[in-house]
mmCIF file of C-alpha atoms in Angstrom:
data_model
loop_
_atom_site.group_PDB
_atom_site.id
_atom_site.type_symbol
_atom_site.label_atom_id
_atom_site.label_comp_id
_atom_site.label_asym_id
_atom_site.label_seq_id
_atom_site.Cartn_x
_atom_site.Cartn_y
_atom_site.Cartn_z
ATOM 1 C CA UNK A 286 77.676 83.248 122.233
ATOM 2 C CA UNK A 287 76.503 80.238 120.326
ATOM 3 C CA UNK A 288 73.687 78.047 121.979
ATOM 4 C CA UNK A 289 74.647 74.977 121.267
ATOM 5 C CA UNK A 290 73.892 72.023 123.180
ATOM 6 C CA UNK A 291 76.901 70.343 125.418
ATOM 7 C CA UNK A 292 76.511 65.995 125.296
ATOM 8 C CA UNK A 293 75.580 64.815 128.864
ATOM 9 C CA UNK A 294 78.637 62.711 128.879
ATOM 10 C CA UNK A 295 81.247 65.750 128.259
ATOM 11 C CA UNK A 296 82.687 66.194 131.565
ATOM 12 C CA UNK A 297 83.279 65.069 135.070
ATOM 13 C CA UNK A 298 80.502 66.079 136.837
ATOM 14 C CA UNK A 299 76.917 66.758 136.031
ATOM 15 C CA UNK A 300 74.253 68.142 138.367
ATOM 16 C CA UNK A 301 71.536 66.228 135.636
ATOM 17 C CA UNK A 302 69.896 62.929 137.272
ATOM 18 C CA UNK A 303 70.465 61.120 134.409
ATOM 19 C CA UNK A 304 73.616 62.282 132.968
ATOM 20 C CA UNK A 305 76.814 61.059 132.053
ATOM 21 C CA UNK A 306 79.895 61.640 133.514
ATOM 22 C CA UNK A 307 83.548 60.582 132.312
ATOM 23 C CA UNK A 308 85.736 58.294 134.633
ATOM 24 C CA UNK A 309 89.032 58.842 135.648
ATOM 25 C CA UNK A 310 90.901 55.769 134.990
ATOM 26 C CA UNK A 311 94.831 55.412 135.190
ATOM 27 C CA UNK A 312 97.227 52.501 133.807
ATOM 28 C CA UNK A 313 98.578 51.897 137.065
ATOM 29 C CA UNK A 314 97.124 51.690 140.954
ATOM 30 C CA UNK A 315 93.520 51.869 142.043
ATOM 31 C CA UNK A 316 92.083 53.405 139.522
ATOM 32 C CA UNK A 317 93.243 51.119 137.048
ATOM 33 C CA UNK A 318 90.171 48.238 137.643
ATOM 34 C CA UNK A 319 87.428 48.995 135.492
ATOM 35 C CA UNK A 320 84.311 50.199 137.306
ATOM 36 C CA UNK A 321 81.730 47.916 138.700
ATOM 37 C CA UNK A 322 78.072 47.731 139.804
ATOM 38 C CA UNK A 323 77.288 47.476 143.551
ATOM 39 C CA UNK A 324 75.441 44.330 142.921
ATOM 40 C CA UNK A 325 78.903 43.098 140.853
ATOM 41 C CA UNK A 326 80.647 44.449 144.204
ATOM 42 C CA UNK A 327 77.984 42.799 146.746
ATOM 43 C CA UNK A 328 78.738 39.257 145.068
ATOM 44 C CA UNK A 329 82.598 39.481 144.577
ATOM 45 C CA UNK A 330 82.569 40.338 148.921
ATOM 46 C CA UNK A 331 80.866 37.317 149.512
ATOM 47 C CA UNK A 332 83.401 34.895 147.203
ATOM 48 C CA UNK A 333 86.253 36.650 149.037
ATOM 49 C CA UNK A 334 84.889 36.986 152.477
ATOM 50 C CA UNK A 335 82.229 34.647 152.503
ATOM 51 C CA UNK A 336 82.409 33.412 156.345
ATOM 52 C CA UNK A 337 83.892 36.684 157.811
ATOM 53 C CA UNK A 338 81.201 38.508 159.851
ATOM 54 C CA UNK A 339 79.766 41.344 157.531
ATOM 55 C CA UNK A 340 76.967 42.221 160.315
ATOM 56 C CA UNK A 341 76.598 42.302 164.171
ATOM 57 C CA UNK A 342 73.462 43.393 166.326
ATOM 58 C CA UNK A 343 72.766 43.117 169.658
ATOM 59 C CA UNK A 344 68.976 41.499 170.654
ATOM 60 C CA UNK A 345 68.799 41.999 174.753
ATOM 61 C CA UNK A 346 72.136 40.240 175.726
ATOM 62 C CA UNK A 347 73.246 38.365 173.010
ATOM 63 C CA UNK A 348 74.745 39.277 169.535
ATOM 64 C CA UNK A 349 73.575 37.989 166.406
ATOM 65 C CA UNK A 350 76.171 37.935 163.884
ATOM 66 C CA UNK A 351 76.103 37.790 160.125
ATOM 67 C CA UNK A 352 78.921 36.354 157.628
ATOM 68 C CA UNK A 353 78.819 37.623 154.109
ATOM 69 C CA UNK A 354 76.912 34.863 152.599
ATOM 70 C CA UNK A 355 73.729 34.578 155.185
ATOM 71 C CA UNK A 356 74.280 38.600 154.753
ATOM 72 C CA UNK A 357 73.487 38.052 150.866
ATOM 73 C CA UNK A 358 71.203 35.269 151.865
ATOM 74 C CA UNK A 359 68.946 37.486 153.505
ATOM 75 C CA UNK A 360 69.241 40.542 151.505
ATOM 76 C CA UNK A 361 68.305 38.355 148.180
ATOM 77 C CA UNK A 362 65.254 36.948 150.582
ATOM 78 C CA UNK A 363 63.964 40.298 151.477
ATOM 79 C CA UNK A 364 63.989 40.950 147.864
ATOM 80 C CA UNK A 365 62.252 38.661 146.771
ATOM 81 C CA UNK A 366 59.291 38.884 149.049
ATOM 82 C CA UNK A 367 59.094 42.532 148.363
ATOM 83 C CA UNK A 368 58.799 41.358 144.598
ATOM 84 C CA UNK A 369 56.530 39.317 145.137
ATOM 85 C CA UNK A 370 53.877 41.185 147.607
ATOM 86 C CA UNK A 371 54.933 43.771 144.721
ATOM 87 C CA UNK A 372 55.417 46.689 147.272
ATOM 88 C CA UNK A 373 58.626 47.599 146.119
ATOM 89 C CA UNK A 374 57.522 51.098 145.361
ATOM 90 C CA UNK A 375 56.873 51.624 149.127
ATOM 91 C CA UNK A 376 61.155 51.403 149.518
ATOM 92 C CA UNK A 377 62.442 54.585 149.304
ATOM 93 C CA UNK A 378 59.505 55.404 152.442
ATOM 94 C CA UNK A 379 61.052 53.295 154.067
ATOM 95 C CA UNK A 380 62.387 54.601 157.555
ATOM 96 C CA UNK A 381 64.237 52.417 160.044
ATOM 97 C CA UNK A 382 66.828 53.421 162.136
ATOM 98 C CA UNK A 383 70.307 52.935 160.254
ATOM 99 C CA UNK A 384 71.794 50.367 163.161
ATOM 100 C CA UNK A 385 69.437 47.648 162.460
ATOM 101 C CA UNK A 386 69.902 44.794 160.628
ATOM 102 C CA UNK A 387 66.522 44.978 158.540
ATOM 103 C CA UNK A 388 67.827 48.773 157.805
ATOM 104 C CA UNK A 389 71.017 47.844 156.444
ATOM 105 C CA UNK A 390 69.672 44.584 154.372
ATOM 106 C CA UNK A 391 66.774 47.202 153.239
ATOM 107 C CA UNK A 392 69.087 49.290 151.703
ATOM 108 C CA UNK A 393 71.331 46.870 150.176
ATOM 109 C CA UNK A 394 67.944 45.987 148.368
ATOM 110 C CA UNK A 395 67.673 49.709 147.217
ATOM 111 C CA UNK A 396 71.184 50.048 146.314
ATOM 112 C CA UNK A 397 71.371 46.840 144.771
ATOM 113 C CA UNK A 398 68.678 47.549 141.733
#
């Protein structure tokens, strides 16, 4: 058995952290589109669905809803502060329950790096 050494980016799958994998793209259907950040994917939902509701809570008796854009809005204003108070290494402690609203826009923050 030879020991050479395999390239990260050989197969599929890896079970490395920061390995490579090989996409499966086809010429036809869904996985025709070339692949995209989440950040990419987090701006292109608010062009296309910009005043939809993206987010709904429920404070006492009324809701508070959310479009796409004050969604983004407040995700990129969360950011920000946590830039700038510099505690960003504090997010992955982070634990909130996943049906609030500060959860979700949280981890749109984390995703979104």
């Amino acid at each position: 058995m030879s020991k050479t050494k395999v390239p990260l980016n050989s197969g599929l799958w890896t079970i490395h952290a920061d390995g490579e994998v090989l996409l499966r793209l086809s010429k036809h259907g869904p996985g025709h589109e070339a692949p995209i950040t989440i950040p990419e994917f987090f701006r292109e939902s608010v062009s296309r669905f910009g005043i939809y509701p993206a987010l709904a809570s429920k404070n006492s008796k009324n809701w508070e809803v959310l479009n796409f854009k004050q969604y983004y809005e407040a995700c990129r204003k969360a950011a920000r502060a946590l830039i700038k108070v510099n505690e960003s290494f504090l997010l992955p402690s982070l634990s909130l329950p996943p049906f609030l609203p500060s959860f979700l826009i949280t981890y749109s923050i984390i995703h979104s790096e």
